[in-house]
Amino acid sequence: MSVVLAQSPALTPLLARGALLSPFKRPRPDAEFPHDRLVLAAPRIDLARLAAYERVCGFATGDDALPLTYPHVLGFPLAMRLMSRRDFPLPLLGLVHTSIDITRPGPLLATGEYELAVRVEGLAPHRRGTEATVVTELRGGGEVVWGSRSTYLARHRGSGGDGEKVERTASRADGEGRASGDRAPYARGPGQPLPAGERRRSLDDAPDAREPLPATGSGQGRAPSAGATAEGPIAEPLPAVAEWQLAGDVGRRYGAVSGDRNPIHLHPLTARLFGFPRAIAHGMWTVARCLAAHGTPDAVRVRAEFRAPVLLPGTVTYAAEGGRFELRGDEERVHVSGTVTPLGS
C-alpha cells in the first residue's frame, strides 16, 4: 500500500521514537515488517541547503545538477519513519548501515519535478544477525531517475551459521559504527561478492573478533598459498591519491545539511555514551566525499560498503584506481570501499 505524505517528516522525533522502542524489538529474518510504500509527491529541494551540502561534501557548486548522493538525503526521513515504527522488527539503536547501491540513468536537475518513494524490500538472515534492505526511488515523468538499495544490519544471536561461534561484545552504535571493544562494525550483505582481486578487510580482519571463512575458488579446503588467504588473493592497496585532514566538526556540519543529528556524530561527549572515544563521521558523508573526489559519469552505478567508523578529528587517505576507490586510515584499515561503473559500458 502506498502512503502519500504532504511533507517530509521531521527526523528528531523519529530517531527518539526509534530509540525508545529499540529495547522491545526481537529481530529475526522471518519477522513481519511494514509493507507500506511511503511517497512524497513533490519533495522540495532547498537550493541554499543543497549548496551547503555540496560544500561540506566537496562537490562542485554553482550548477543545477544534483550530486549523486543527495537523493539519499531527501529519502532518509522517509526511511527513518519506516524503521522507527513499532511494526519494524529491527531495533534502530545498534542498526548498522552496511552498504549502499545507487543507480542513476542520467543527470538530475535540482529544479526538476520529482516523486520520492521509500519502502522496506525485505529481511534476510546474516551470519551476524538480520539484515534489512531499504529501497529509495526518485521518479520524474513516471520513470525512475535515481534508485538506491541500502542494507542495514541488526546484530543478534541465533542467526545461524558461523556468526554464533563468535564471542559478541555489547554494541550500541547506530548505522555508522560500533561500541568500543567490538572491532567488527561492518559486514558484507548476503550474496554480495568481493570485487575481483580485493582482499576482505572488514569485520574479518579484527584479531579479537575473527571468525572462520569458507575457502573460495578451486583451492577450497586447501591451505592458502603465499600471497593469498582462505578468503582469496590479497590485492595490493589502491594507490593513494590524497590525504585528508578531517576536522572535529565534520559531523556537526554534515548533520546540519542532512538532518541526521545522531549524537555519535556531533561531539566526543555524546559519542562516548555509545562507546566511541570521539565523534565519528557519517558513513554517507564519507561516500559523498569520495565520489566528489572520484567523479561520476551522468549514467552510473555506484556500490559502496561501510567497513569501519572514521573518528573525528582524524587523518584518512583517499585511494583510487580505475573504477574503484577506498578511504583508509591507520595501518591501512579500510573505512569505505566502492566501485563506480558507467551504465551501458
Short mmCIF file of C-alpha atoms in Angstrom, two decimals:
data_model
loop_
_atom_site.label_atom_id
_atom_site.label_comp_id
_atom_site.label_asym_id
_atom_site.label_seq_id
_atom_site.Cartn_x
_atom_site.Cartn_y
_atom_site.Cartn_z
CA MET A 1 0.00 0.00 0.00
CA SER A 2 1.27 3.47 -0.88
CA VAL A 3 1.01 6.17 1.78
CA VAL A 4 1.31 9.66 0.33
CA LEU A 5 2.80 12.31 2.61
CA ALA A 6 2.28 16.03 2.24
CA GLN A 7 5.72 16.88 3.59
CA SER A 8 8.90 15.18 4.71
CA PRO A 9 8.70 14.05 8.35
CA ALA A 10 10.97 15.61 10.96
CA LEU A 11 13.93 13.38 11.81
CA THR A 12 14.46 14.20 15.50
CA PRO A 13 11.17 12.76 16.85
CA LEU A 14 11.55 9.70 14.59
CA LEU A 15 15.02 8.97 15.96
CA ALA A 16 13.74 9.46 19.51
CA ARG A 17 10.80 7.12 18.97
CA GLY A 18 13.03 4.51 17.36
CA ALA A 19 15.44 4.68 20.27
CA LEU A 20 12.65 4.25 22.82
CA LEU A 21 11.19 1.23 21.01
CA SER A 22 14.55 -0.45 20.37
CA PRO A 23 14.74 -2.45 23.64
CA PHE A 24 11.40 -4.09 22.82
CA LYS A 25 12.35 -5.33 19.34
CA ARG A 26 13.12 -9.00 18.74
CA PRO A 27 14.86 -9.16 15.37
CA ARG A 28 14.78 -12.29 13.25
CA PRO A 29 14.87 -12.81 9.48
CA ASP A 30 11.38 -14.32 9.26
CA ALA A 31 9.71 -11.48 11.18
CA GLU A 32 6.94 -9.39 9.72
CA PHE A 33 7.88 -5.90 8.56
CA PRO A 34 5.95 -2.86 7.26
CA HIS A 35 4.97 -3.26 3.61
CA ASP A 36 3.83 0.33 3.16
CA ARG A 37 5.44 2.39 0.42
CA LEU A 38 5.89 5.94 1.68
CA VAL A 39 5.56 8.54 -1.07
CA LEU A 40 6.47 12.22 -1.04
CA ALA A 41 4.64 13.57 -4.08
CA ALA A 42 6.73 16.69 -4.58
CA PRO A 43 9.89 16.79 -2.46
CA ARG A 44 11.12 20.33 -2.02
CA ILE A 45 14.80 20.88 -2.73
CA ASP A 46 16.11 23.86 -0.81
CA LEU A 47 18.81 25.31 -3.08
CA ALA A 48 20.62 27.04 -0.21
CA ARG A 49 20.74 23.83 1.79
CA LEU A 50 21.84 21.93 -1.32
CA ALA A 51 24.73 24.37 -1.83
CA ALA A 52 25.76 23.90 1.80
CA TYR A 53 25.67 20.11 1.31
CA GLU A 54 27.88 20.43 -1.75
CA ARG A 55 30.42 22.49 0.17
CA VAL A 56 30.54 20.08 3.12
CA CYS A 57 30.98 17.05 0.85
CA GLY A 58 33.37 18.65 -1.65
CA PHE A 59 31.11 18.67 -4.70
CA ALA A 60 31.33 21.45 -7.26
CA THR A 61 28.82 24.22 -6.62
CA GLY A 62 27.12 26.73 -8.85
CA ASP A 63 25.31 24.48 -11.33
CA ASP A 64 21.82 22.98 -11.37
CA ALA A 65 22.88 19.35 -11.09
CA LEU A 66 22.03 17.22 -8.06
CA PRO A 67 25.03 15.39 -6.58
CA LEU A 68 24.70 11.63 -6.92
CA THR A 69 24.24 11.08 -3.18
CA TYR A 70 21.77 13.89 -2.49
CA PRO A 71 18.54 11.92 -3.16
CA HIS A 72 19.55 9.71 -0.22
CA VAL A 73 19.35 12.80 1.99
CA LEU A 74 15.88 13.54 0.63
CA GLY A 75 14.70 9.99 1.27
CA PHE A 76 16.34 9.45 4.66
CA PRO A 77 13.43 10.89 6.72
CA LEU A 78 11.00 8.52 4.97
CA ALA A 79 13.31 5.57 5.67
CA MET A 80 13.54 6.59 9.32
CA ARG A 81 9.75 6.85 9.52
CA LEU A 82 9.51 3.21 8.41
CA MET A 83 12.36 1.92 10.57
CA SER A 84 11.16 3.73 13.70
CA ARG A 85 7.70 2.18 13.51
CA ARG A 86 6.53 -0.31 16.07
CA ASP A 87 5.99 -2.97 13.39
CA PHE A 88 9.56 -2.71 12.04
CA PRO A 89 11.27 -5.63 13.79
CA LEU A 90 14.86 -4.40 13.91
CA PRO A 91 15.94 -2.03 16.72
CA LEU A 92 17.01 1.39 15.49
CA LEU A 93 19.72 1.53 18.15
CA GLY A 94 22.53 -0.74 17.01
CA LEU A 95 21.38 -0.80 13.38
CA VAL A 96 24.46 -0.78 11.14
CA HIS A 97 24.36 0.73 7.64
CA THR A 98 26.47 -1.86 5.80
CA SER A 99 26.19 -0.87 2.15
CA ILE A 100 24.52 1.29 -0.46
CA ASP A 101 23.99 0.60 -4.15
CA ILE A 102 22.98 3.63 -6.26
CA THR A 103 21.85 3.68 -9.90
CA ARG A 104 21.35 6.90 -11.86
CA PRO A 105 20.37 6.54 -15.54
CA GLY A 106 21.19 10.18 -16.30
CA PRO A 107 21.83 13.61 -14.80
CA LEU A 108 19.34 15.13 -12.36
CA LEU A 109 18.41 18.78 -12.08
CA ALA A 110 17.86 20.38 -8.70
CA THR A 111 14.93 22.32 -10.17
CA GLY A 112 13.25 19.23 -11.62
CA GLU A 113 9.87 17.89 -10.52
CA TYR A 114 10.07 14.52 -8.82
CA GLU A 115 8.24 11.95 -6.72
CA LEU A 116 10.13 10.26 -3.89
CA ALA A 117 9.25 6.80 -2.58
CA VAL A 118 10.80 4.57 0.09
CA ARG A 119 9.97 1.00 1.08
CA VAL A 120 11.42 -1.90 3.04
CA GLU A 121 12.08 -4.59 0.46
CA GLY A 122 12.65 -7.42 2.90
CA LEU A 123 14.66 -9.10 5.63
CA ALA A 124 17.38 -11.69 5.19
CA PRO A 125 19.49 -13.82 7.54
CA HIS A 126 23.06 -12.68 8.03
CA ARG A 127 25.77 -14.59 9.84
CA ARG A 128 25.80 -11.86 12.48
CA GLY A 129 22.06 -11.25 12.72
CA THR A 130 19.33 -9.97 10.43
CA GLU A 131 19.71 -7.59 7.54
CA ALA A 132 17.03 -5.30 6.10
CA THR A 133 17.07 -3.86 2.60
CA VAL A 134 15.56 -0.40 2.13
CA VAL A 135 14.81 0.83 -1.38
CA THR A 136 14.60 4.53 -2.27
CA GLU A 137 13.40 5.73 -5.68
CA LEU A 138 13.18 9.15 -7.25
CA ARG A 139 10.80 9.37 -10.19
CA GLY A 140 10.47 12.02 -12.85
CA GLY A 141 7.99 11.89 -15.69
CA GLY A 142 6.80 8.50 -14.49
CA GLU A 143 10.27 6.94 -14.79
CA VAL A 144 12.78 6.00 -12.10
CA VAL A 145 15.56 8.57 -12.49
CA TRP A 146 17.51 7.57 -9.37
CA GLY A 147 17.35 4.49 -7.18
CA SER A 148 19.23 3.06 -4.21
CA ARG A 149 19.31 -0.08 -2.12
CA SER A 150 20.69 0.27 1.40
CA THR A 151 21.34 -2.66 3.70
CA TYR A 152 21.08 -2.32 7.47
CA LEU A 153 22.27 -4.99 9.88
CA ALA A 154 20.86 -5.76 13.33
CA ARG A 155 23.36 -7.89 15.23
CA HIS A 156 21.94 -10.63 17.43
CA ARG A 157 22.35 -14.26 18.40
CA GLY A 158 20.51 -17.09 16.75
CA SER A 159 21.20 -16.01 13.19
CA GLY A 160 22.70 -19.38 12.29
CA GLY A 161 25.96 -20.11 10.53
CA ASP A 162 29.38 -19.15 11.78
CA GLY A 163 28.15 -15.94 13.40
CA GLU A 164 27.02 -17.83 16.50
CA LYS A 165 30.57 -19.05 17.15
CA VAL A 166 31.91 -15.55 17.69
CA GLU A 167 32.15 -14.00 21.11
CA ARG A 168 29.99 -10.94 20.96
CA THR A 169 30.52 -7.63 22.73
CA ALA A 170 27.88 -5.06 23.55
CA SER A 171 27.04 -2.78 20.64
CA ARG A 172 25.01 0.36 20.99
CA ALA A 173 26.07 2.25 17.93
CA ASP A 174 23.82 3.38 15.13
CA GLY A 175 24.20 2.86 11.43
CA GLU A 176 27.67 4.32 11.15
CA GLY A 177 29.71 2.45 13.73
CA ARG A 178 30.08 0.29 16.81
CA ALA A 179 30.78 0.29 20.51
CA SER A 180 34.33 0.21 21.79
CA GLY A 181 35.70 -3.29 22.14
CA ASP A 182 33.65 -4.54 19.18
CA ARG A 183 36.08 -4.33 16.33
CA ALA A 184 33.73 -5.79 13.75
CA PRO A 185 31.43 -2.94 12.73
CA TYR A 186 30.59 -3.67 9.12
CA ALA A 187 29.67 -6.74 7.16
CA ARG A 188 29.06 -7.61 3.55
CA GLY A 189 25.44 -8.31 2.75
CA PRO A 190 24.28 -11.80 1.78
CA GLY A 191 25.19 -12.77 -1.74
CA GLN A 192 27.43 -9.76 -2.39
CA PRO A 193 30.80 -10.98 -3.74
CA LEU A 194 34.07 -9.19 -3.25
CA PRO A 195 35.28 -7.14 -6.22
CA ALA A 196 37.77 -9.05 -8.30
CA GLY A 197 41.13 -9.35 -6.56
CA GLU A 198 40.03 -7.45 -3.47
CA ARG A 199 41.03 -8.68 -0.06
CA ARG A 200 38.30 -8.88 2.57
CA ARG A 201 39.15 -6.13 5.02
CA SER A 202 36.04 -5.61 7.06
CA LEU A 203 34.90 -7.38 10.20
CA ASP A 204 37.00 -10.47 9.49
CA ASP A 205 40.27 -8.57 9.89
CA ALA A 206 39.71 -7.81 13.56
CA PRO A 207 42.05 -10.02 15.59
CA ASP A 208 39.73 -10.12 18.59
CA ALA A 209 36.57 -10.85 16.61
CA ARG A 210 37.77 -13.14 13.88
CA GLU A 211 35.60 -15.96 12.62
CA PRO A 212 36.36 -18.74 10.12
CA LEU A 213 35.57 -18.08 6.49
CA PRO A 214 34.99 -20.66 3.77
CA ALA A 215 37.74 -21.01 1.21
CA THR A 216 36.86 -19.78 -2.28
CA GLY A 217 37.69 -20.90 -5.79
CA SER A 218 39.31 -24.13 -6.88
CA GLY A 219 41.54 -24.19 -3.82
CA GLN A 220 38.66 -24.74 -1.42
CA GLY A 221 39.67 -26.84 1.54
CA ARG A 222 43.39 -26.39 0.97
CA ALA A 223 45.84 -24.24 2.86
CA PRO A 224 46.25 -20.83 1.21
CA SER A 225 49.32 -20.31 -0.89
CA ALA A 226 51.76 -17.44 -0.47
CA GLY A 227 50.15 -14.14 -1.30
CA ALA A 228 46.69 -15.44 -0.55
CA THR A 229 44.39 -16.22 2.34
CA ALA A 230 41.45 -18.57 2.78
CA GLU A 231 39.26 -15.65 1.71
CA GLY A 232 41.03 -15.26 -1.64
CA PRO A 233 44.00 -13.40 -3.13
CA ILE A 234 45.37 -10.38 -1.30
CA ALA A 235 45.41 -7.42 -3.67
CA GLU A 236 47.81 -4.55 -3.39
CA PRO A 237 46.15 -1.48 -1.78
CA LEU A 238 44.76 1.03 -4.23
CA PRO A 239 47.25 3.84 -4.91
CA ALA A 240 46.91 6.83 -2.62
CA VAL A 241 45.57 9.97 -4.27
CA ALA A 242 45.20 12.41 -1.39
CA GLU A 243 45.48 12.70 2.37
CA TRP A 244 42.59 14.44 4.08
CA GLN A 245 42.74 16.12 7.47
CA LEU A 246 39.23 15.85 8.89
CA ALA A 247 38.15 18.49 11.38
CA GLY A 248 36.29 17.63 14.54
CA ASP A 249 33.16 19.47 13.38
CA VAL A 250 32.58 17.45 10.18
CA GLY A 251 29.75 15.52 11.85
CA ARG A 252 28.03 18.69 13.03
CA ARG A 253 28.38 20.34 9.63
CA TYR A 254 27.04 17.33 7.74
CA GLY A 255 24.27 16.86 10.32
CA ALA A 256 23.15 20.44 9.73
CA VAL A 257 22.76 19.94 5.96
CA SER A 258 21.47 16.36 6.02
CA GLY A 259 19.23 16.49 9.08
CA ASP A 260 20.96 13.44 10.60
CA ARG A 261 21.95 14.76 14.02
CA ASN A 262 22.66 11.48 15.70
CA PRO A 263 24.71 12.20 18.85
CA ILE A 264 27.56 9.87 17.88
CA HIS A 265 28.44 12.30 15.08
CA LEU A 266 28.21 15.57 16.96
CA HIS A 267 30.57 15.70 19.95
CA PRO A 268 33.07 13.49 21.78
CA LEU A 269 30.99 13.57 24.96
CA THR A 270 27.81 12.33 23.28
CA ALA A 271 29.78 9.81 21.20
CA ARG A 272 31.26 8.32 24.38
CA LEU A 273 27.75 7.47 25.57
CA PHE A 274 27.74 4.91 22.75
CA GLY A 275 31.25 3.63 23.35
CA PHE A 276 33.25 5.75 20.90
CA PRO A 277 36.37 7.63 22.03
CA ARG A 278 35.50 10.54 19.74
CA ALA A 279 32.72 11.59 17.39
CA ILE A 280 32.59 9.66 14.12
CA ALA A 281 31.86 10.82 10.60
CA HIS A 282 28.58 9.92 8.90
CA GLY A 283 29.02 6.98 6.57
CA MET A 284 27.13 8.77 3.81
CA TRP A 285 29.44 11.77 4.17
CA THR A 286 32.47 9.53 3.61
CA VAL A 287 30.91 8.08 0.45
CA ALA A 288 29.88 11.51 -0.83
CA ARG A 289 33.37 12.91 -0.17
CA CYS A 290 34.98 10.02 -2.05
CA LEU A 291 32.62 10.39 -5.02
CA ALA A 292 33.20 14.15 -5.14
CA ALA A 293 36.92 13.40 -5.50
CA HIS A 294 36.49 10.46 -7.86
CA GLY A 295 33.87 11.95 -10.18
CA THR A 296 30.97 10.04 -11.73
CA PRO A 297 29.55 9.89 -15.25
CA ASP A 298 25.97 11.02 -15.85
CA ALA A 299 24.71 7.44 -16.20
CA VAL A 300 26.30 5.44 -13.42
CA ARG A 301 26.02 2.73 -10.83
CA VAL A 302 27.89 3.07 -7.53
CA ARG A 303 28.32 0.38 -4.91
CA ALA A 304 29.87 1.30 -1.56
CA GLU A 305 30.45 -0.61 1.64
CA PHE A 306 30.91 0.85 5.12
CA ARG A 307 33.62 -1.13 6.90
CA ALA A 308 34.91 0.87 9.87
CA PRO A 309 33.99 4.18 11.51
CA VAL A 310 36.07 7.31 10.86
CA LEU A 311 36.98 9.06 14.10
CA LEU A 312 36.93 12.88 14.21
CA PRO A 313 39.22 14.70 14.08
CA GLY A 314 41.46 12.42 12.09
CA THR A 315 43.56 11.79 9.02
CA VAL A 316 42.45 9.49 6.21
CA THR A 317 43.87 8.53 2.84
CA TYR A 318 41.71 8.65 -0.26
CA ALA A 319 42.85 5.99 -2.74
CA ALA A 320 41.50 5.22 -6.20
CA GLU A 321 42.32 3.44 -9.41
CA GLY A 322 40.06 3.00 -12.42
CA GLY A 323 36.54 2.46 -11.16
CA ARG A 324 37.49 1.59 -7.57
CA PHE A 325 38.01 3.79 -4.54
CA GLU A 326 38.83 3.40 -0.85
CA LEU A 327 39.10 5.52 2.24
CA ARG A 328 41.85 4.20 4.52
CA GLY A 329 43.01 5.08 8.00
CA ASP A 330 45.80 4.00 10.30
CA GLU A 331 47.60 0.75 9.47
CA GLU A 332 45.86 0.69 6.08
CA ARG A 333 42.50 -0.06 7.69
CA VAL A 334 39.76 0.35 5.09
CA HIS A 335 36.86 2.52 6.25
CA VAL A 336 34.92 2.64 2.97
CA SER A 337 35.36 0.82 -0.32
CA GLY A 338 33.41 1.16 -3.52
CA THR A 339 33.11 0.88 -7.26
CA VAL A 340 31.95 3.35 -9.92
CA THR A 341 30.58 1.73 -13.09
CA PRO A 342 29.31 3.70 -16.12
CA LEU A 343 25.95 2.35 -17.27
CA GLY A 344 25.99 0.84 -20.71
CA SER A 345 29.69 0.00 -20.53
#
